[in-house]
Coordinates of C-alpha atoms in Angstrom, one line a residue:
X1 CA -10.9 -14.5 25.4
X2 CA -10.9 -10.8 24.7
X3 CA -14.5 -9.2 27.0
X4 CA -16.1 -6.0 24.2
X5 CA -16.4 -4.4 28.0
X6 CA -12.8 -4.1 28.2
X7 CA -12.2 -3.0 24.7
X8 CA -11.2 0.8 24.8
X9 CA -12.9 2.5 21.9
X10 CA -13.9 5.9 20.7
X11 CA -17.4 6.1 19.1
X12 CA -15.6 8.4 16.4
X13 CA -12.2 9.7 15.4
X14 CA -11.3 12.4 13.5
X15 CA -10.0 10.6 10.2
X16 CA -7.4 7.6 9.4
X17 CA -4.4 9.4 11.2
X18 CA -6.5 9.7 14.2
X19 CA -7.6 6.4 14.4
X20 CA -4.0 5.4 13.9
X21 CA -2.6 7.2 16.5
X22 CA -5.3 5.8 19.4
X23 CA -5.4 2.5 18.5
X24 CA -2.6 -0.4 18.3
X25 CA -2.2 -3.8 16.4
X26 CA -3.7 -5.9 18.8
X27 CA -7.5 -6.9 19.6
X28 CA -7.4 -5.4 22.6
X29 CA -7.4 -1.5 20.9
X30 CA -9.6 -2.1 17.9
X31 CA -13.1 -1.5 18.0
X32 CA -15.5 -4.1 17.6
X33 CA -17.6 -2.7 15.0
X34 CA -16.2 0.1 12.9
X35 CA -17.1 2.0 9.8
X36 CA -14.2 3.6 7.4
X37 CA -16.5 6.2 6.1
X38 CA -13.9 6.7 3.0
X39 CA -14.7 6.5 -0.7
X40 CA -10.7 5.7 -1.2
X41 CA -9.7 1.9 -0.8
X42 CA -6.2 2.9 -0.2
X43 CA -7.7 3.8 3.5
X44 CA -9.5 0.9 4.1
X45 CA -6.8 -1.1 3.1
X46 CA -4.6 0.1 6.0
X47 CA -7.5 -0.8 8.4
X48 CA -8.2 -4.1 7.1
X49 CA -4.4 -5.0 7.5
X50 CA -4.2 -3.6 10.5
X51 CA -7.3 -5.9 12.0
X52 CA -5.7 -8.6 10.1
X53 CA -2.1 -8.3 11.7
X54 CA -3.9 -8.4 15.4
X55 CA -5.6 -11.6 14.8
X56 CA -2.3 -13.4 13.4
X57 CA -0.6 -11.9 16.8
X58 CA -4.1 -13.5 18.4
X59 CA -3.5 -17.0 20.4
X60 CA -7.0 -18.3 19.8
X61 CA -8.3 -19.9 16.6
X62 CA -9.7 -17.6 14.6
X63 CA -12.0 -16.8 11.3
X64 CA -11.8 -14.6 8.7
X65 CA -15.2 -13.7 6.2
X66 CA -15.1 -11.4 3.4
X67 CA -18.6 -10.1 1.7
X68 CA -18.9 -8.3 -1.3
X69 CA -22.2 -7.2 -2.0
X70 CA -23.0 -9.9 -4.1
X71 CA -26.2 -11.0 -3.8
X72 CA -27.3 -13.1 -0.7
X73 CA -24.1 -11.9 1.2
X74 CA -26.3 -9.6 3.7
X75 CA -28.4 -13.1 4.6
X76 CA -25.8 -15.0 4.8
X77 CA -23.7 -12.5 7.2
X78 CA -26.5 -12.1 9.3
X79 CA -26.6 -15.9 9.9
X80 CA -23.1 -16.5 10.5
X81 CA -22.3 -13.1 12.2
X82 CA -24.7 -14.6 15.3
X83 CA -23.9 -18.3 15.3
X84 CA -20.4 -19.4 17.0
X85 CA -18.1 -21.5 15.6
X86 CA -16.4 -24.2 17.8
X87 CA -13.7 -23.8 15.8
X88 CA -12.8 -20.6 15.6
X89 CA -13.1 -18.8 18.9
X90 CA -12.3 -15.0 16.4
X91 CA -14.5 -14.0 14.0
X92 CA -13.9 -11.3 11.4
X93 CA -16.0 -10.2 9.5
X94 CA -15.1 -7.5 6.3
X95 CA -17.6 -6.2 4.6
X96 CA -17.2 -4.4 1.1
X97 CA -19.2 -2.1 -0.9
X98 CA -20.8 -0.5 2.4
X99 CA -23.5 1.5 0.8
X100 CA -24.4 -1.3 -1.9
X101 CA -24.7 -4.2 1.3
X102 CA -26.8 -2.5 4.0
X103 CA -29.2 -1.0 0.9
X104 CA -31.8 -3.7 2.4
X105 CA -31.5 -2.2 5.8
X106 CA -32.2 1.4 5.0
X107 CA -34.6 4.3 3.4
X108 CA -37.0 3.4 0.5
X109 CA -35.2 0.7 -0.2
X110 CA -36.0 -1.1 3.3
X111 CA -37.1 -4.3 3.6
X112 CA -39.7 -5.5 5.7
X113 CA -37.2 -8.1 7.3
X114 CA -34.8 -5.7 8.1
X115 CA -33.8 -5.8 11.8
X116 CA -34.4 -3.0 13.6
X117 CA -31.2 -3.6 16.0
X118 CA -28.5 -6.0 15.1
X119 CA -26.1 -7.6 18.1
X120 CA -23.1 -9.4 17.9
X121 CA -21.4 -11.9 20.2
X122 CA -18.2 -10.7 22.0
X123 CA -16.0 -13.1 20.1
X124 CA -16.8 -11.2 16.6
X125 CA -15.5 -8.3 14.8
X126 CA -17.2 -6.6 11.5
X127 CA -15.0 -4.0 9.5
X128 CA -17.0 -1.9 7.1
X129 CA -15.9 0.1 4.1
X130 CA -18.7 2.4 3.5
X131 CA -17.8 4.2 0.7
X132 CA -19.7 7.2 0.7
X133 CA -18.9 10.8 2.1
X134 CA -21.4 10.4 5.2
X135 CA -22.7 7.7 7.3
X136 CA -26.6 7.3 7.8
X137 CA -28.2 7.4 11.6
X138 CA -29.9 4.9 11.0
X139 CA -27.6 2.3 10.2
X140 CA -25.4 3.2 13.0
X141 CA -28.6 3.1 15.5
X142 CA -29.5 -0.8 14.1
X143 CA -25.6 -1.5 15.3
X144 CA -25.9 0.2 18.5
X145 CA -23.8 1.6 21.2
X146 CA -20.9 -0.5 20.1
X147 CA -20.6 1.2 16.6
X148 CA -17.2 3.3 15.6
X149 CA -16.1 5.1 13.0
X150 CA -13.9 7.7 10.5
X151 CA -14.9 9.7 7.6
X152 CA -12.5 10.7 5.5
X153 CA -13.3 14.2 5.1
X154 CA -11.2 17.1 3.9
X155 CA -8.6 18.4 6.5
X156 CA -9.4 22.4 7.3
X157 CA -6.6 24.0 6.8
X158 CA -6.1 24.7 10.7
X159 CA -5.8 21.3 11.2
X160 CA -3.5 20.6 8.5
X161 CA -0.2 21.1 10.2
X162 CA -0.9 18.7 12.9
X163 CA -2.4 16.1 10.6
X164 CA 0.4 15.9 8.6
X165 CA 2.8 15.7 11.8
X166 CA 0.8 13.0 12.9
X167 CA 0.8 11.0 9.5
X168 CA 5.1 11.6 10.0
X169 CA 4.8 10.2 12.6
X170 CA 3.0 7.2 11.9
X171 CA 5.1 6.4 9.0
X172 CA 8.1 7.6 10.6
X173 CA 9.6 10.4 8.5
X174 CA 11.0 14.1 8.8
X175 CA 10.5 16.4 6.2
X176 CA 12.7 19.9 6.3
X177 CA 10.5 23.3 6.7
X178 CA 10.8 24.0 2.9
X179 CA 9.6 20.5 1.8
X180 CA 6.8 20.4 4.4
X181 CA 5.5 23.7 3.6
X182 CA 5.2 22.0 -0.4
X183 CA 3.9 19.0 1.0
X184 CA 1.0 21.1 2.7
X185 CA 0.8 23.4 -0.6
X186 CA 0.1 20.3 -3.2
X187 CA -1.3 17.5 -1.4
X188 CA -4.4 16.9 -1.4
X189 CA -5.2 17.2 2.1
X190 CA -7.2 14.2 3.4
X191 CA -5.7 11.6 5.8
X192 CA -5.2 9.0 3.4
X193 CA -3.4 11.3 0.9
X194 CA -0.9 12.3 3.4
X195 CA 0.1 9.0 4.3
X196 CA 0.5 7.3 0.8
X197 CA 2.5 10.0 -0.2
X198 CA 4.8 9.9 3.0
X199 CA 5.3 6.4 2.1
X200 CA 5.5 6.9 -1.3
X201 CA 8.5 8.9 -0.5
X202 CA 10.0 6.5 2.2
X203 CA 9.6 3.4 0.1
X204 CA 11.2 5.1 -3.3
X205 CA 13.8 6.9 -2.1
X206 CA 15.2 4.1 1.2
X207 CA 15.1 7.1 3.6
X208 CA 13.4 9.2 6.1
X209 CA 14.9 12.7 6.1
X210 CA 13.5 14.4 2.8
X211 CA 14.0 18.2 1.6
X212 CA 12.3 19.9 -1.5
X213 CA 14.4 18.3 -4.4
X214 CA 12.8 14.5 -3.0
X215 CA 9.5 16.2 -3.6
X216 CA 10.1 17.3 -6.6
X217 CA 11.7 14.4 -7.7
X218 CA 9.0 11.7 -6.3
X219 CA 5.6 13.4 -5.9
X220 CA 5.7 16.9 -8.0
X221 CA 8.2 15.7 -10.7
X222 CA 8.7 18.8 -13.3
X223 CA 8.4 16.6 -16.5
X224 CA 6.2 14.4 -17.5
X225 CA 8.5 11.8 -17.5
X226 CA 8.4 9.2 -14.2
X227 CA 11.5 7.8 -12.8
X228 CA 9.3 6.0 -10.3
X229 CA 6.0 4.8 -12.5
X230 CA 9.1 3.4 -15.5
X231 CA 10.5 1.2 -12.6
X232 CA 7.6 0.0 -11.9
X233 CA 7.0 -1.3 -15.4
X234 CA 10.0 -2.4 -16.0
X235 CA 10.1 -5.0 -13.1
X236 CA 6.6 -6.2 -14.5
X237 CA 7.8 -6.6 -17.6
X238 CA 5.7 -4.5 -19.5
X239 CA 7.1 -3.0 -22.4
X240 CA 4.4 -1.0 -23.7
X241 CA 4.0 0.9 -21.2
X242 CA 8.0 1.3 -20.4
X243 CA 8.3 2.2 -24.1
X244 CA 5.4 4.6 -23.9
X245 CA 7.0 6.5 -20.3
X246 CA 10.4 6.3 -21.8
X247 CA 8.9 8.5 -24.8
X248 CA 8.5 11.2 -22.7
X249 CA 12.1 11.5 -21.7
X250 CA 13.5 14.6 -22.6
X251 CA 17.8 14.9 -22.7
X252 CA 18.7 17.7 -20.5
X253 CA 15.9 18.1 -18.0
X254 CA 15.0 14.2 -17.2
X255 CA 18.0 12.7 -15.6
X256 CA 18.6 8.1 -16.4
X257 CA 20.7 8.3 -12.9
X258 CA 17.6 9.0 -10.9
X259 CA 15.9 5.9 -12.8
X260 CA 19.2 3.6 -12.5
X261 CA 19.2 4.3 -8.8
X262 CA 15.5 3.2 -8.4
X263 CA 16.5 0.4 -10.2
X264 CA 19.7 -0.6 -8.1
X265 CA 17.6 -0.5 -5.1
X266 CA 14.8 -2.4 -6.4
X267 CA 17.2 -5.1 -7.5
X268 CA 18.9 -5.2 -4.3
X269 CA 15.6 -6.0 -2.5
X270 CA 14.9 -8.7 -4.8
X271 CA 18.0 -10.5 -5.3
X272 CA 18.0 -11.0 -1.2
X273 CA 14.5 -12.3 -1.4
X274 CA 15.4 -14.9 -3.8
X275 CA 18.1 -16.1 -1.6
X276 CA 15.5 -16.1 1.4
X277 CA 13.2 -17.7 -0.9
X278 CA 15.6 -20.1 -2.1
X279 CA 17.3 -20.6 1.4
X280 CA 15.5 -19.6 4.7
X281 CA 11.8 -18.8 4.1
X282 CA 10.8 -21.8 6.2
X283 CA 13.5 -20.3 8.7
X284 CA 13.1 -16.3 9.1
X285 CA 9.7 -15.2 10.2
X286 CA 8.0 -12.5 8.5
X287 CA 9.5 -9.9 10.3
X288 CA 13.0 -11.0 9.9
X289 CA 12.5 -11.3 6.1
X290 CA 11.3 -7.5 6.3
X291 CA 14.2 -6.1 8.4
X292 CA 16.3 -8.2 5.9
X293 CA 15.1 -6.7 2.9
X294 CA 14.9 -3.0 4.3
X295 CA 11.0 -2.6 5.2
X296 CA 10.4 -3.5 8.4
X297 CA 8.7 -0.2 8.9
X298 CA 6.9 -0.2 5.9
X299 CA 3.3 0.3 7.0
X300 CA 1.0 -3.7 7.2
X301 CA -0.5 -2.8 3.4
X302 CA 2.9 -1.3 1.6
X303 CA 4.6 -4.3 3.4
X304 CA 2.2 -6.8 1.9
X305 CA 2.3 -5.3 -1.1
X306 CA 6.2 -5.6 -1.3
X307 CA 6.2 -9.2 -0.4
X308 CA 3.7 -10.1 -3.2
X309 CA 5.8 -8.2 -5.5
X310 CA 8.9 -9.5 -4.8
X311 CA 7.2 -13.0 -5.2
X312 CA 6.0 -12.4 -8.4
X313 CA 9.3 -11.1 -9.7
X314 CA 11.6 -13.7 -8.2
X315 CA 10.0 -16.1 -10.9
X316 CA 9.9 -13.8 -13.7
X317 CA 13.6 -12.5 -13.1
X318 CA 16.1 -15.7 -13.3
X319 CA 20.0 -15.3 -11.6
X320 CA 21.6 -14.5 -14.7
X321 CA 19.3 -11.3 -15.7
X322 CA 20.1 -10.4 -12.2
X323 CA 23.5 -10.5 -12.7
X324 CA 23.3 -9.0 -16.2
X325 CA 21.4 -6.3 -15.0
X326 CA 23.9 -5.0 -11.6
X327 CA 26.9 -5.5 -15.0
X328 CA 24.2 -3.1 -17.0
X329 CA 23.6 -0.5 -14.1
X330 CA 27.4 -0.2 -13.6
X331 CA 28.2 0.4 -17.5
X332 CA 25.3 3.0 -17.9
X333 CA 26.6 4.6 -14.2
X334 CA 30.0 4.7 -15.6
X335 CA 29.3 6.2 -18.8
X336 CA 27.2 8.8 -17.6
X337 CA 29.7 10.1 -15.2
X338 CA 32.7 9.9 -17.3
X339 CA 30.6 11.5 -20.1
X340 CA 27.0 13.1 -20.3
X341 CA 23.6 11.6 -20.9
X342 CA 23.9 13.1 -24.3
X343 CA 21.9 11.6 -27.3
X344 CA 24.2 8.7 -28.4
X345 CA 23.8 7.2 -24.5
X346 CA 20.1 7.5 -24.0
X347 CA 20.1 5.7 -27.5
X348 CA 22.5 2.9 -26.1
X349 CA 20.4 2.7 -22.8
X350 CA 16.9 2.0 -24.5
X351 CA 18.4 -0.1 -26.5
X352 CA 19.7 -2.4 -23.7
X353 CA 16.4 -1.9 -22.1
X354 CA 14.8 -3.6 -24.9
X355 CA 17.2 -6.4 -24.6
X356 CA 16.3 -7.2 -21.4
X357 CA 12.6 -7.3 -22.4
X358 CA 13.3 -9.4 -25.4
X359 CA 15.9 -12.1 -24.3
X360 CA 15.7 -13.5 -27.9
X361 CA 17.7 -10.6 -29.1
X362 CA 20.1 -11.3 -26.5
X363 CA 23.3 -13.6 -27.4
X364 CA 23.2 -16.7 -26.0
X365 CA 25.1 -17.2 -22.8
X366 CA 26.1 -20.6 -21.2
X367 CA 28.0 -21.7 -18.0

């Protein structure tokens, strides 16, 4: 059983990279009762898997509650946040909507039931998302001593360089002098901003070296055109939006090779999940199904994300449009190479595209 007295906490860190950096996947580092001060879900998302991931590691039994904000969730977490379970030695508890659920407890809009200090037994954990730009004293005095917490404030520009070595860092990528310097120049500099779009980078392009042209071609793309957002439709099978993107694509300064590539290595990563689907996903854990398919150091929320992407597309994307589609991506790879991405091959390109979006216009194969 894991003693609070022996948890090592901070009552504060600086933002999401900070808290990052001091803490670790496993009970043991993460505070009991913390507040992610952020009014972007993308942040509390990485928190929230991160808790999750150290109670799956956890030997004990253990519980986890969402709330909402709906009404009667405050009443009904005050009643279970105090009463243990025999059953479930862990509790979590995740709370959403931060400002909308403690509104009871606070201000003019106080009730006259509201506690004026709320404690917690050893065995549970309560993850806030207040999203709002400051958190008030006087919720953190009803918590107590026990209380931690991030806003995610702007980064001052002094702090800026080391933020965004520390965000490398935690997503495990090098970015040359030219490209970091443009990294620092256009993106918007908050904690969360930093790592999505390290990621981003990492998780479109398979690598972890990047120079200016990955920037450009990932993040600060010169058209309006997206190689990565047209993936991305395409593999949910949305042809409005495809058609729409694809309308934007201008011959001579968009390139189809930077899309085809996306493509290649999107397919790759779900044809080997259909075979681990198909074949071993009773067998490989979690973590050998990530190193197989290339994103074992994807962050817990991008990882999740993956995996319930993948899952979604293995049904919608049958062997044989595989197949047809690796045939597809080495015909459009050979005639853009041995020719030009002139008119008449865009043309021919869309026009497969809509193929494989309409199988009815397709001619009927057997085997």
């Amino acid at each position: 059983m894991i003693s609070v007295a022996d948890t090592k906490v901070s009552n504060s860190y600086d933002n999401l990279i900070d808290f990052l950096h001091k803490t670790k996947p496993s009970l043991e580092s993460l505070p009991q009762i913390l507040f992610v001060v952020s009014q972007d879900s993308y942040e509390f998302g990485v928190v929230s898997d991160l808790y999750k991931t150290a109670y799956k590691k956890s030997a004990d039994p253990y519980e986890i509650v969402v709330f909402v904000a709906e009404p009667g969730d405050l009443d009904n977490f005050q009643n279970e946040a105090g009463n243990l379970d025999m059953f479930a030695a862990q509790k979590l508890f995740i709370i959403k909507s931060g400002v909308t659920f403690f509104k009871p407890w606070l201000g003019k809009t106080k009730s006259k039931t509201s506690p004026k200090s709320f404690s917690v037994p050893e065995t549970v954990r309560i993850l806030i998302h207040y999203d709002h730009w400051d958190l008030p004293k006087e919720l953190i005095s009803i918590f107590g001593d026990k209380v931690s917490h991030f806003k995610s404030s702007k980064i001052f520009p002094d702090k800026r360089k080391e933020a965004f070595l520390r965000a490398s860092k935690e997503v495990e990528v090098k970015l040359d002098d030219e490209a970091e310097e443009e990294f620092l120049l256009k993106v918007n500099p908050s904690a969360g901003a930093y790592l999505k779009n390290l990621e981003k980078l990492k998780l479109y392009l398979g690598k972890k070296s990047f120079n200016l042209a990955d920037l450009k071609e990932v993040l600060f793309q010169s058209s309006e055109f997206s190689s990565s957002e047209i993936v991305d439709y395409f593999f949910e099978k949305d042809y409005g939006r495809f058609s729409r993107e694809f309308s934007k694509f201008k011959i001579g300064k968009d390139s189809l090779l930077i899309f085809l590539s996306l493509v290649k290595d999107h397919l790759d990563k779900l044809r080997i999940y259909k075979i681990i689907l198909r074949m071993y996903d009773k067998v490989l854990s979690e973590k050998e199904q990530s190193d197989l398919l290339g994103i074992g150091a994807y962050s817990p929320a991008r990882k999740n994300h993956t995996f319930k992407r993948l899952r979604k597309e293995s049904s919608a994307f049958n062997d044989l449009e595989i197949k047809e589609l690796y045939e597809f991506l080495l015909e459009m790879n050979q005639k853009i190479k041995t020719g030009s991405e002139k008119e008449e091959t865009v043309y021919y390109f869309f026009r497969k595209m809509e193929d494989f979006f309409h199988p009815r216009n397709r001619t009927v194969r057997t085997r």
